[in-house]
Short mmCIF file of C-alpha atoms in Angstrom, two decimals:
data_model
loop_
_atom_site.label_atom_id
_atom_site.label_comp_id
_atom_site.label_asym_id
_atom_site.label_seq_id
_atom_site.Cartn_x
_atom_site.Cartn_y
_atom_site.Cartn_z
CA UNK A 1 -48.45 -53.95 81.28
CA UNK A 2 -47.72 -57.22 83.12
CA UNK A 3 -50.03 -60.24 83.05
CA UNK A 4 -49.63 -62.71 85.92
CA UNK A 5 -50.41 -66.41 85.78
CA UNK A 6 -52.31 -67.42 88.91
CA UNK A 7 -50.48 -70.53 90.04
CA UNK A 8 -53.12 -71.10 92.71
CA UNK A 9 -55.78 -71.50 89.99
CA UNK A 10 -54.09 -72.56 86.78
CA UNK A 11 -51.56 -74.91 88.33
CA UNK A 12 -52.29 -77.64 90.79
CA UNK A 13 -50.01 -76.14 93.39
CA UNK A 14 -50.86 -78.55 96.14
CA UNK A 15 -48.77 -80.38 98.66
CA UNK A 16 -48.04 -83.89 97.47
CA UNK A 17 -47.30 -86.29 100.24
CA UNK A 18 -46.78 -89.64 98.62
CA UNK A 19 -43.47 -91.17 97.64
CA UNK A 20 -42.64 -93.05 94.53
CA UNK A 21 -40.27 -95.71 93.31
CA UNK A 22 -38.17 -95.11 90.22
CA UNK A 23 -38.09 -98.40 88.36
CA UNK A 24 -36.37 -99.24 85.12
CA UNK A 25 -38.07 -102.30 83.55
CA UNK A 26 -35.45 -104.91 82.85
CA UNK A 27 -35.15 -108.58 82.00
CA UNK A 28 -31.71 -109.99 81.31
CA UNK A 29 -29.04 -112.42 82.46
CA UNK A 30 -26.47 -110.87 84.75
CA UNK A 31 -22.82 -111.62 84.19
CA UNK A 32 -20.78 -111.70 87.39
CA UNK A 33 -17.57 -112.99 88.83
CA UNK A 34 -17.11 -115.51 91.59
CA UNK A 35 -19.62 -117.51 93.58
CA UNK A 36 -22.86 -115.81 94.54
CA UNK A 37 -24.64 -116.68 97.76
CA UNK A 38 -28.35 -116.05 97.16
CA UNK A 39 -29.23 -116.51 100.80
CA UNK A 40 -30.76 -113.23 102.00
CA UNK A 41 -29.79 -114.17 105.54
CA UNK A 42 -26.13 -113.50 104.80
CA UNK A 43 -24.65 -110.97 107.24
CA UNK A 44 -25.98 -107.61 105.93
CA UNK A 45 -22.61 -105.93 105.37
CA UNK A 46 -21.43 -108.76 103.11
CA UNK A 47 -24.74 -108.94 101.28
CA UNK A 48 -24.85 -105.18 100.77
CA UNK A 49 -21.25 -104.98 99.60
CA UNK A 50 -21.81 -107.87 97.19
CA UNK A 51 -24.73 -105.92 95.73
CA UNK A 52 -22.65 -102.76 95.46
CA UNK A 53 -19.81 -104.36 93.52
CA UNK A 54 -21.90 -106.49 91.16
CA UNK A 55 -24.38 -103.75 90.30
CA UNK A 56 -21.56 -101.27 89.68
CA UNK A 57 -19.71 -103.83 87.56
CA UNK A 58 -22.74 -104.05 85.31
CA UNK A 59 -24.01 -100.47 85.18
CA UNK A 60 -21.30 -97.94 86.07
CA UNK A 61 -20.55 -95.67 83.12
CA UNK A 62 -16.79 -95.70 83.77
CA UNK A 63 -16.63 -99.41 84.60
CA UNK A 64 -13.84 -100.01 82.10
CA UNK A 65 -11.73 -97.22 83.60
CA UNK A 66 -12.13 -98.41 87.20
CA UNK A 67 -9.54 -101.16 87.91
CA UNK A 68 -11.43 -102.46 90.94
CA UNK A 69 -14.51 -103.03 88.77
CA UNK A 70 -12.70 -104.98 86.06
CA UNK A 71 -14.16 -108.39 85.21
CA UNK A 72 -10.79 -109.96 86.04
CA UNK A 73 -10.06 -107.82 89.10
CA UNK A 74 -10.01 -110.86 91.43
CA UNK A 75 -8.19 -114.12 90.61
CA UNK A 76 -10.39 -116.22 92.89
CA UNK A 77 -13.81 -116.12 94.51
CA UNK A 78 -12.06 -115.99 97.87
CA UNK A 79 -10.09 -112.89 96.86
CA UNK A 80 -13.36 -111.22 95.88
CA UNK A 81 -14.98 -112.12 99.20
CA UNK A 82 -12.01 -110.78 101.13
CA UNK A 83 -12.16 -107.53 99.17
CA UNK A 84 -15.83 -106.82 99.79
CA UNK A 85 -15.59 -107.80 103.49
CA UNK A 86 -12.56 -105.63 104.23
CA UNK A 87 -14.34 -102.26 104.18
CA UNK A 88 -17.56 -100.49 104.97
CA UNK A 89 -20.26 -100.14 102.33
CA UNK A 90 -19.63 -96.41 101.97
CA UNK A 91 -15.86 -96.89 101.60
CA UNK A 92 -16.34 -99.69 99.10
CA UNK A 93 -18.71 -97.67 96.90
CA UNK A 94 -16.67 -94.49 96.81
CA UNK A 95 -13.47 -96.48 96.33
CA UNK A 96 -14.91 -97.94 93.13
CA UNK A 97 -15.52 -94.56 91.51
CA UNK A 98 -13.36 -93.44 88.63
CA UNK A 99 -11.31 -90.30 89.34
CA UNK A 100 -13.61 -89.39 92.21
CA UNK A 101 -14.13 -85.68 92.71
CA UNK A 102 -12.91 -84.83 89.21
CA UNK A 103 -14.35 -86.99 86.43
CA UNK A 104 -16.99 -88.49 88.70
CA UNK A 105 -18.28 -85.76 91.00
CA UNK A 106 -21.79 -87.14 90.98
CA UNK A 107 -22.28 -90.79 92.02
CA UNK A 108 -23.52 -91.48 95.54
CA UNK A 109 -25.09 -94.08 97.82
CA UNK A 110 -27.77 -93.96 100.52
CA UNK A 111 -28.64 -96.27 103.40
CA UNK A 112 -32.40 -95.71 103.10
CA UNK A 113 -33.89 -95.66 99.61
CA UNK A 114 -37.29 -94.63 100.96
CA UNK A 115 -35.86 -91.17 101.66
CA UNK A 116 -34.30 -91.22 98.18
CA UNK A 117 -37.67 -91.98 96.59
CA UNK A 118 -39.14 -88.93 98.30
CA UNK A 119 -36.39 -86.73 96.89
CA UNK A 120 -37.24 -87.94 93.37
CA UNK A 121 -40.77 -86.70 93.97
CA UNK A 122 -39.44 -83.38 95.20
CA UNK A 123 -40.41 -84.10 98.81
CA UNK A 124 -37.91 -82.89 101.39
CA UNK A 125 -37.76 -81.66 104.93
CA UNK A 126 -37.15 -77.97 104.55
CA UNK A 127 -37.47 -74.58 106.20
CA UNK A 128 -39.32 -73.64 103.02
CA UNK A 129 -36.81 -71.36 101.40
CA UNK A 130 -34.16 -71.76 98.75
CA UNK A 131 -31.07 -69.92 99.94
CA UNK A 132 -27.51 -69.23 98.87
CA UNK A 133 -24.45 -69.05 101.12
CA UNK A 134 -21.78 -66.38 100.72
CA UNK A 135 -18.40 -65.58 102.32
CA UNK A 136 -18.37 -62.27 104.16
CA UNK A 137 -14.92 -61.56 102.76
CA UNK A 138 -12.01 -63.29 101.08
CA UNK A 139 -10.04 -63.20 104.32
CA UNK A 140 -12.72 -64.74 106.57
CA UNK A 141 -14.43 -68.10 107.00
CA UNK A 142 -17.56 -66.32 108.20
CA UNK A 143 -20.49 -66.76 105.88
CA UNK A 144 -24.05 -65.52 105.54
CA UNK A 145 -27.11 -66.72 103.71
CA UNK A 146 -29.55 -64.92 101.47
CA UNK A 147 -33.06 -65.98 100.51
CA UNK A 148 -33.50 -66.73 96.81
CA UNK A 149 -37.17 -67.62 96.97
CA UNK A 150 -39.75 -68.94 99.43
CA UNK A 151 -42.05 -71.95 99.00
CA UNK A 152 -45.77 -71.27 99.42
CA UNK A 153 -47.37 -72.44 102.69
CA UNK A 154 -43.99 -73.35 104.20
CA UNK A 155 -42.56 -72.33 107.56
CA UNK A 156 -40.58 -69.53 105.90
CA UNK A 157 -43.66 -68.34 104.04
CA UNK A 158 -45.80 -68.30 107.17
CA UNK A 159 -43.05 -66.34 108.95
CA UNK A 160 -43.13 -63.68 106.23
CA UNK A 161 -39.68 -64.31 104.78
CA UNK A 162 -38.99 -63.13 101.24
CA UNK A 163 -36.35 -62.99 98.51
CA UNK A 164 -33.33 -60.85 99.35
CA UNK A 165 -33.40 -61.26 103.13
CA UNK A 166 -30.05 -62.04 104.75
CA UNK A 167 -29.20 -64.18 107.79
CA UNK A 168 -25.81 -64.63 109.45
CA UNK A 169 -26.53 -66.53 112.68
CA UNK A 170 -28.39 -69.69 113.63
CA UNK A 171 -29.49 -69.95 117.25
CA UNK A 172 -27.12 -67.11 118.07
CA UNK A 173 -24.08 -68.80 116.50
CA UNK A 174 -22.23 -67.13 113.62
CA UNK A 175 -22.32 -69.23 110.44
CA UNK A 176 -18.86 -70.34 109.29
CA UNK A 177 -17.46 -72.66 106.65
CA UNK A 178 -16.97 -75.33 109.32
CA UNK A 179 -20.34 -75.22 111.11
CA UNK A 180 -23.01 -74.30 108.56
CA UNK A 181 -23.89 -77.91 107.73
CA UNK A 182 -24.74 -78.79 111.32
CA UNK A 183 -26.45 -75.46 112.02
CA UNK A 184 -28.67 -75.59 108.95
CA UNK A 185 -29.52 -79.27 109.50
CA UNK A 186 -31.41 -78.63 112.73
CA UNK A 187 -35.15 -79.24 112.74
CA UNK A 188 -35.88 -75.90 114.41
CA UNK A 189 -33.69 -72.83 114.17
CA UNK A 190 -33.70 -69.15 114.99
CA UNK A 191 -32.35 -67.22 112.02
CA UNK A 192 -30.47 -64.09 113.04
CA UNK A 193 -31.22 -61.53 110.36
CA UNK A 194 -28.77 -58.99 108.91
CA UNK A 195 -28.44 -56.47 106.08
CA UNK A 196 -25.74 -55.40 103.65
CA UNK A 197 -24.93 -51.70 103.65
CA UNK A 198 -22.13 -50.26 101.56
CA UNK A 199 -20.59 -53.70 101.28
CA UNK A 200 -20.59 -54.39 105.02
CA UNK A 201 -22.76 -56.89 106.86
CA UNK A 202 -24.69 -55.52 109.82
CA UNK A 203 -26.68 -57.63 112.27
CA UNK A 204 -30.27 -56.68 112.93
CA UNK A 205 -31.93 -57.07 116.26
CA UNK A 206 -34.28 -59.62 114.73
CA UNK A 207 -34.61 -63.40 114.95
CA UNK A 208 -37.03 -65.47 112.89
CA UNK A 209 -37.85 -68.96 114.13
CA UNK A 210 -38.38 -71.61 111.45
CA UNK A 211 -39.08 -75.34 111.53
CA UNK A 212 -38.22 -77.94 108.94
CA UNK A 213 -41.33 -79.68 107.65
CA UNK A 214 -41.92 -82.18 104.89
CA UNK A 215 -42.93 -80.26 101.81
CA UNK A 216 -43.03 -80.83 98.08
CA UNK A 217 -42.00 -78.00 95.83
CA UNK A 218 -43.94 -77.21 92.69
CA UNK A 219 -41.08 -76.67 90.20
CA UNK A 220 -43.20 -74.19 88.23
CA UNK A 221 -42.60 -71.39 90.70
CA UNK A 222 -43.61 -68.38 88.65
CA UNK A 223 -45.07 -67.75 85.19
CA UNK A 224 -45.99 -64.34 83.82
CA UNK A 225 -46.25 -62.38 80.59
CA UNK A 226 -44.47 -59.07 80.03
CA UNK A 227 -45.30 -56.45 77.44
CA UNK A 228 -41.80 -55.23 76.63
CA UNK A 229 -41.25 -52.84 73.77
CA UNK A 230 -42.86 -54.38 70.73
CA UNK A 231 -42.71 -57.90 72.11
CA UNK A 232 -44.89 -60.01 74.36
CA UNK A 233 -42.49 -62.06 76.46
CA UNK A 234 -43.29 -65.11 78.57
CA UNK A 235 -41.25 -65.62 81.74
CA UNK A 236 -41.05 -69.01 83.47
CA UNK A 237 -39.13 -69.65 86.69
CA UNK A 238 -38.70 -73.43 86.48
CA UNK A 239 -36.82 -75.15 89.31
CA UNK A 240 -36.82 -78.85 88.47
CA UNK A 241 -37.67 -81.26 85.65
CA UNK A 242 -40.18 -83.28 87.72
CA UNK A 243 -42.21 -85.91 85.86
CA UNK A 244 -45.15 -85.65 88.25
CA UNK A 245 -45.65 -82.05 87.11
CA UNK A 246 -45.68 -82.73 83.36
CA UNK A 247 -49.36 -81.81 83.08
CA UNK A 248 -48.87 -78.54 85.00
CA UNK A 249 -45.91 -77.69 82.77
CA UNK A 250 -48.04 -78.24 79.69
CA UNK A 251 -50.79 -76.04 81.15
CA UNK A 252 -48.25 -73.27 81.70
CA UNK A 253 -47.11 -73.46 78.08
CA UNK A 254 -50.79 -73.40 77.10
CA UNK A 255 -51.20 -70.19 79.10
CA UNK A 256 -48.28 -68.59 77.24
CA UNK A 257 -49.78 -69.69 73.94
CA UNK A 258 -53.15 -68.21 74.86
CA UNK A 259 -51.41 -64.88 75.51
CA UNK A 260 -49.76 -64.96 72.05
CA UNK A 261 -46.23 -64.50 73.39
CA UNK A 262 -43.56 -63.74 70.81
CA UNK A 263 -40.60 -64.82 72.96
CA UNK A 264 -39.92 -66.99 76.02
CA UNK A 265 -37.44 -66.56 78.87
CA UNK A 266 -36.92 -69.67 81.02
CA UNK A 267 -35.21 -69.00 84.34
CA UNK A 268 -33.12 -72.06 85.21
CA UNK A 269 -30.73 -70.39 87.64
CA UNK A 270 -31.92 -72.62 90.53
CA UNK A 271 -32.68 -75.70 88.43
CA UNK A 272 -30.21 -78.51 89.10
CA UNK A 273 -31.87 -81.04 86.79
CA UNK A 274 -34.43 -83.84 86.84
CA UNK A 275 -35.75 -86.35 84.34
CA UNK A 276 -34.49 -86.69 80.78
CA UNK A 277 -38.00 -87.32 79.52
CA UNK A 278 -39.39 -84.09 80.99
CA UNK A 279 -36.52 -82.14 79.42
CA UNK A 280 -37.49 -83.61 76.04
CA UNK A 281 -41.13 -82.77 76.73
CA UNK A 282 -40.34 -79.15 77.50
CA UNK A 283 -38.26 -78.89 74.33
CA UNK A 284 -41.24 -80.28 72.41
CA UNK A 285 -43.60 -77.71 73.95
CA UNK A 286 -41.26 -74.79 73.22
CA UNK A 287 -41.15 -75.75 69.56
CA UNK A 288 -43.54 -78.13 67.77
CA UNK A 289 -41.93 -77.98 64.35
CA UNK A 290 -39.45 -80.81 65.02
CA UNK A 291 -41.83 -83.66 65.87
CA UNK A 292 -40.17 -87.12 65.90
CA UNK A 293 -36.70 -85.68 65.37
CA UNK A 294 -33.98 -86.52 67.91
CA UNK A 295 -33.94 -84.33 71.01
CA UNK A 296 -31.14 -86.16 72.86
CA UNK A 297 -29.15 -89.37 72.59
CA UNK A 298 -28.06 -91.46 75.57
CA UNK A 299 -24.90 -93.59 75.67
CA UNK A 300 -24.27 -96.32 78.27
CA UNK A 301 -21.12 -98.31 79.03
CA UNK A 302 -20.00 -101.13 76.75
CA UNK A 303 -21.80 -103.82 78.75
CA UNK A 304 -25.08 -101.95 78.54
CA UNK A 305 -24.55 -100.52 75.03
CA UNK A 306 -27.78 -102.10 73.79
CA UNK A 307 -29.52 -99.46 75.88
CA UNK A 308 -28.11 -96.56 73.88
CA UNK A 309 -31.31 -94.72 73.06
CA UNK A 310 -32.96 -91.60 71.71
CA UNK A 311 -35.53 -89.22 73.17
CA UNK A 312 -37.41 -87.39 70.41
CA UNK A 313 -39.49 -84.27 70.12
CA UNK A 314 -43.12 -85.33 70.43
CA UNK A 315 -46.70 -84.05 70.29
CA UNK A 316 -47.86 -85.81 73.45
CA UNK A 317 -46.40 -87.14 76.67
CA UNK A 318 -47.00 -89.26 79.73
CA UNK A 319 -48.48 -87.97 82.96
CA UNK A 320 -47.81 -89.41 86.40
CA UNK A 321 -49.54 -89.54 89.75
CA UNK A 322 -47.99 -88.54 93.05
CA UNK A 323 -46.21 -91.92 93.30
CA UNK A 324 -44.77 -91.50 89.81
CA UNK A 325 -47.00 -94.19 88.38
CA UNK A 326 -48.07 -93.43 84.82
CA UNK A 327 -51.73 -92.40 84.81
CA UNK A 328 -52.41 -91.05 81.34
CA UNK A 329 -51.27 -88.94 78.44
CA UNK A 330 -51.53 -85.28 77.52
CA UNK A 331 -51.48 -83.58 74.13
CA UNK A 332 -48.83 -80.89 74.22
CA UNK A 333 -49.34 -77.21 73.69
CA UNK A 334 -46.70 -75.84 71.29
CA UNK A 335 -45.18 -72.38 70.96
CA UNK A 336 -43.35 -72.97 67.64
CA UNK A 337 -40.50 -70.66 68.69
CA UNK A 338 -37.28 -70.34 66.71
CA UNK A 339 -35.31 -68.69 69.49
CA UNK A 340 -35.13 -69.13 73.27
CA UNK A 341 -33.66 -67.18 76.19
CA UNK A 342 -32.29 -68.99 79.24
CA UNK A 343 -31.17 -67.55 82.60
CA UNK A 344 -28.48 -69.52 84.43
CA UNK A 345 -26.26 -69.69 87.50
CA UNK A 346 -23.40 -71.95 88.55
CA UNK A 347 -26.08 -74.29 89.97
CA UNK A 348 -27.81 -74.77 86.60
CA UNK A 349 -27.02 -78.41 85.89
CA UNK A 350 -27.82 -81.73 84.23
CA UNK A 351 -31.24 -81.71 82.54
CA UNK A 352 -31.11 -77.90 82.44
CA UNK A 353 -27.84 -78.03 80.50
CA UNK A 354 -29.34 -80.78 78.34
CA UNK A 355 -32.23 -78.48 77.40
CA UNK A 356 -29.81 -75.71 76.41
CA UNK A 357 -27.47 -77.92 74.35
CA UNK A 358 -30.14 -80.02 72.68
CA UNK A 359 -32.34 -77.06 71.77
CA UNK A 360 -29.34 -75.12 70.48
CA UNK A 361 -28.91 -77.75 67.77
CA UNK A 362 -32.28 -76.65 66.35
CA UNK A 363 -32.99 -73.04 67.35
CA UNK A 364 -31.07 -70.02 68.60
CA UNK A 365 -30.58 -70.31 72.38
CA UNK A 366 -29.31 -67.22 74.22
CA UNK A 367 -27.90 -67.70 77.73
CA UNK A 368 -27.56 -64.98 80.37
CA UNK A 369 -26.18 -65.31 83.89
CA UNK A 370 -23.28 -67.43 85.07
CA UNK A 371 -21.43 -70.35 83.53
CA UNK A 372 -23.44 -73.49 84.28
CA UNK A 373 -22.40 -76.36 86.55
CA UNK A 374 -21.06 -78.73 83.90
CA UNK A 375 -22.75 -82.14 84.11
CA UNK A 376 -23.28 -84.20 80.97
CA UNK A 377 -24.03 -87.55 82.61
CA UNK A 378 -27.00 -89.12 84.36
CA UNK A 379 -28.03 -91.96 86.66
CA UNK A 380 -30.59 -94.56 87.61
CA UNK A 381 -31.37 -95.93 91.05
CA UNK A 382 -29.88 -99.36 91.77
CA UNK A 383 -31.39 -101.62 94.44
CA UNK A 384 -30.30 -105.03 95.75
CA UNK A 385 -32.54 -106.89 93.29
CA UNK A 386 -30.18 -108.95 91.08
CA UNK A 387 -33.01 -110.91 89.46
CA UNK A 388 -34.43 -107.61 88.21
CA UNK A 389 -31.17 -106.14 87.05
CA UNK A 390 -30.75 -104.16 90.29
CA UNK A 391 -33.48 -101.71 89.26
CA UNK A 392 -36.55 -102.87 91.22
CA UNK A 393 -37.26 -101.79 94.77
CA UNK A 394 -40.18 -104.24 94.99
CA UNK A 395 -37.83 -107.18 94.39
CA UNK A 396 -35.06 -105.81 96.61
CA UNK A 397 -33.44 -107.75 99.45
CA UNK A 398 -35.76 -107.09 102.44
CA UNK A 399 -32.90 -107.21 104.94
CA UNK A 400 -31.59 -103.74 104.08
CA UNK A 401 -32.57 -100.53 102.30
CA UNK A 402 -29.27 -99.48 100.72
CA UNK A 403 -29.47 -98.04 97.21
CA UNK A 404 -27.05 -96.40 94.81
CA UNK A 405 -27.35 -93.49 92.42
CA UNK A 406 -24.31 -94.03 90.16
CA UNK A 407 -23.62 -92.42 86.81
CA UNK A 408 -24.67 -94.81 84.04
CA UNK A 409 -25.05 -92.74 80.85
CA UNK A 410 -23.90 -89.65 78.97
CA UNK A 411 -26.13 -87.48 76.79
CA UNK A 412 -25.43 -85.76 73.48
CA UNK A 413 -27.53 -83.64 71.13
CA UNK A 414 -28.59 -84.48 67.58
CA UNK A 415 -25.16 -83.34 66.34
CA UNK A 416 -23.55 -85.83 68.77
CA UNK A 417 -22.22 -82.92 70.78
CA UNK A 418 -22.22 -82.94 74.55
CA UNK A 419 -22.47 -79.90 76.78
CA UNK A 420 -19.06 -78.58 77.91
CA UNK A 421 -17.93 -80.56 80.95
CA UNK A 422 -16.81 -77.31 82.57
CA UNK A 423 -20.16 -75.62 82.00
CA UNK A 424 -21.95 -73.58 79.35
CA UNK A 425 -20.67 -70.03 78.97
CA UNK A 426 -23.35 -67.31 78.94
CA UNK A 427 -23.66 -64.64 76.30
CA UNK A 428 -23.47 -62.10 79.13
CA UNK A 429 -22.00 -62.98 82.54
CA UNK A 430 -24.17 -61.74 85.42
CA UNK A 431 -23.92 -62.85 89.06
CA UNK A 432 -26.88 -62.05 91.30
CA UNK A 433 -24.55 -61.95 94.33
CA UNK A 434 -23.38 -58.55 93.10
CA UNK A 435 -26.89 -57.17 93.68
CA UNK A 436 -27.53 -58.44 97.21
CA UNK A 437 -27.85 -54.98 98.75
CA UNK A 438 -31.00 -54.48 96.68
CA UNK A 439 -31.88 -57.88 95.22
CA UNK A 440 -34.82 -57.35 92.83
CA UNK A 441 -37.82 -59.71 92.83
CA UNK A 442 -37.73 -62.62 90.42
CA UNK A 443 -39.60 -61.85 87.23
CA UNK A 444 -39.30 -58.08 87.68
CA UNK A 445 -37.84 -55.78 85.05
CA UNK A 446 -35.15 -54.81 87.59
CA UNK A 447 -33.81 -58.36 87.83
CA UNK A 448 -30.41 -58.03 86.11
CA UNK A 449 -30.56 -61.44 84.41
CA UNK A 450 -34.07 -60.95 83.05
CA UNK A 451 -33.25 -57.37 82.05
CA UNK A 452 -30.26 -58.59 80.01
CA UNK A 453 -32.43 -61.11 78.16
CA UNK A 454 -35.13 -58.50 77.48
CA UNK A 455 -32.50 -56.10 76.15
CA UNK A 456 -31.45 -58.81 73.70
CA UNK A 457 -35.08 -59.36 72.67
CA UNK A 458 -35.78 -55.64 72.19
CA UNK A 459 -32.38 -53.93 71.79
CA UNK A 460 -33.68 -50.38 71.79
CA UNK A 461 -35.82 -50.70 74.93
CA UNK A 462 -34.78 -48.71 77.99
CA UNK A 463 -32.79 -50.45 80.71
CA UNK A 464 -34.25 -50.69 84.20
CA UNK A 465 -31.72 -52.91 85.96
CA UNK A 466 -29.96 -51.91 89.16
CA UNK A 467 -26.22 -51.28 89.47
CA UNK A 468 -23.96 -54.06 90.87
CA UNK A 469 -22.61 -53.14 94.30
CA UNK A 470 -20.89 -56.15 95.85
CA UNK A 471 -18.63 -57.58 93.17
CA UNK A 472 -16.22 -58.96 95.80
CA UNK A 473 -18.70 -61.50 97.17
CA UNK A 474 -18.03 -65.19 96.57
CA UNK A 475 -20.47 -68.08 96.94
CA UNK A 476 -19.72 -70.97 99.28
CA UNK A 477 -19.30 -74.37 97.66
CA UNK A 478 -22.19 -75.97 99.51
CA UNK A 479 -21.47 -79.27 101.21
CA UNK A 480 -22.48 -82.56 99.63
CA UNK A 481 -24.59 -83.14 102.73
CA UNK A 482 -26.82 -80.21 101.77
CA UNK A 483 -26.84 -80.51 97.96
CA UNK A 484 -26.42 -84.21 97.23
CA UNK A 485 -29.59 -84.43 95.14
CA UNK A 486 -29.44 -80.94 93.68
CA UNK A 487 -27.75 -81.82 90.36
CA UNK A 488 -29.42 -85.10 89.42
CA UNK A 489 -30.42 -86.20 85.92
CA UNK A 490 -32.18 -89.54 85.78
CA UNK A 491 -34.54 -91.75 83.81
CA UNK A 492 -38.28 -92.23 84.34
CA UNK A 493 -40.11 -95.52 84.63
CA UNK A 494 -40.45 -95.64 80.85
CA UNK A 495 -36.83 -96.72 80.45
CA UNK A 496 -36.78 -100.09 78.59
CA UNK A 497 -33.72 -102.23 79.24
CA UNK A 498 -32.26 -104.29 76.39
CA UNK A 499 -29.89 -107.08 77.50
#
């Protein structure tokens, strides 16, 4: 028997339309090099570039390894001014990164922090479906997309799209490795549908028109309880550690508790991260027996080492409104589990990996799916507000809206162990691409990842998973332009800066 959690009733699955500002409260004296011109009427490019260098010099995690960010990098104030004026803001920022593309694959900068604030709240312009992109063959640059899941009330939902559907053309143009970014960035698009049969892609005489609209995703996409063998298993498809859904997350754990589940499977295969605090909260809800013990430890660069801090397991947590302003507290529901089952993909990153590594120091964590992304570092948003330590949008220079999202800390678990930088290896490697000809619904017993976890929970139970058919398929490394925010791990407003 399967018990479903009604997300329409139990969860506040409503569209949230406000934005928020992520602020770290700080008060300290800023060390910097050279002469600072505090006149906000300075030509914007110089003012912006001055902000970029000085904020990175203070906060960047690899500041000591980046020669251009050294405190003695410039012999004179004039040499510094010449350096920051000689290049665009984008070129300056990315040129400051340490071992860009290898060690630092994560830091980035935006010209409009208002759009960035919306992304923190989970608000994006979207067709309303989470999709993956796949090469048709190893010898071709042609690609196709498949629907992973659809957001309620979105354009894709209203058009009747569902998990497992395949598309290969946009507005009649074949998707390729060189054009998919521009084609999928259009506000309105006709998706040319296709199917996989015996390993071959076949176009259908069907086009579905979708429009990108502003929509906020509820990260708690699906919660249900399965009677499997002798066990009662909770299943949670959780797609982002969003602080403004802390209360809904706690309600979901309360539902599992009310159903007396014996085990929990958390599906993080599409979860690229989120807030450190929410990860600690979820760990607290899963257990309950480790109150006040260290969940994770954060380490900043040498200049900001006074900010090295600890997030603990706790019995209650903060709740936030739609603008990410704290609006209360909630007493946590606890499951008191001593083992946990996690489903992963190569897009499982940041706070998701933190949950796995930090929980594994206390209880038995079993991972099924693909090796995770491999991100052990996190960020804060930096604005041009030097008097507030570059962390306040309210005090930011009004002449521009540039903001940075650089890496500023690394996390470790209570054993001072970090997650593997190349990703966490699963107990059993399973790639959902191999099942695209008949991709089972999420949360069903036929889903190969969930089936593997259930088999571990009840070893003698019968298997119901489908057989892999398309083992040759390879995912496309999605462009930074499409996934820039998809692997973030960052700090909430509760971050207290110590100078």
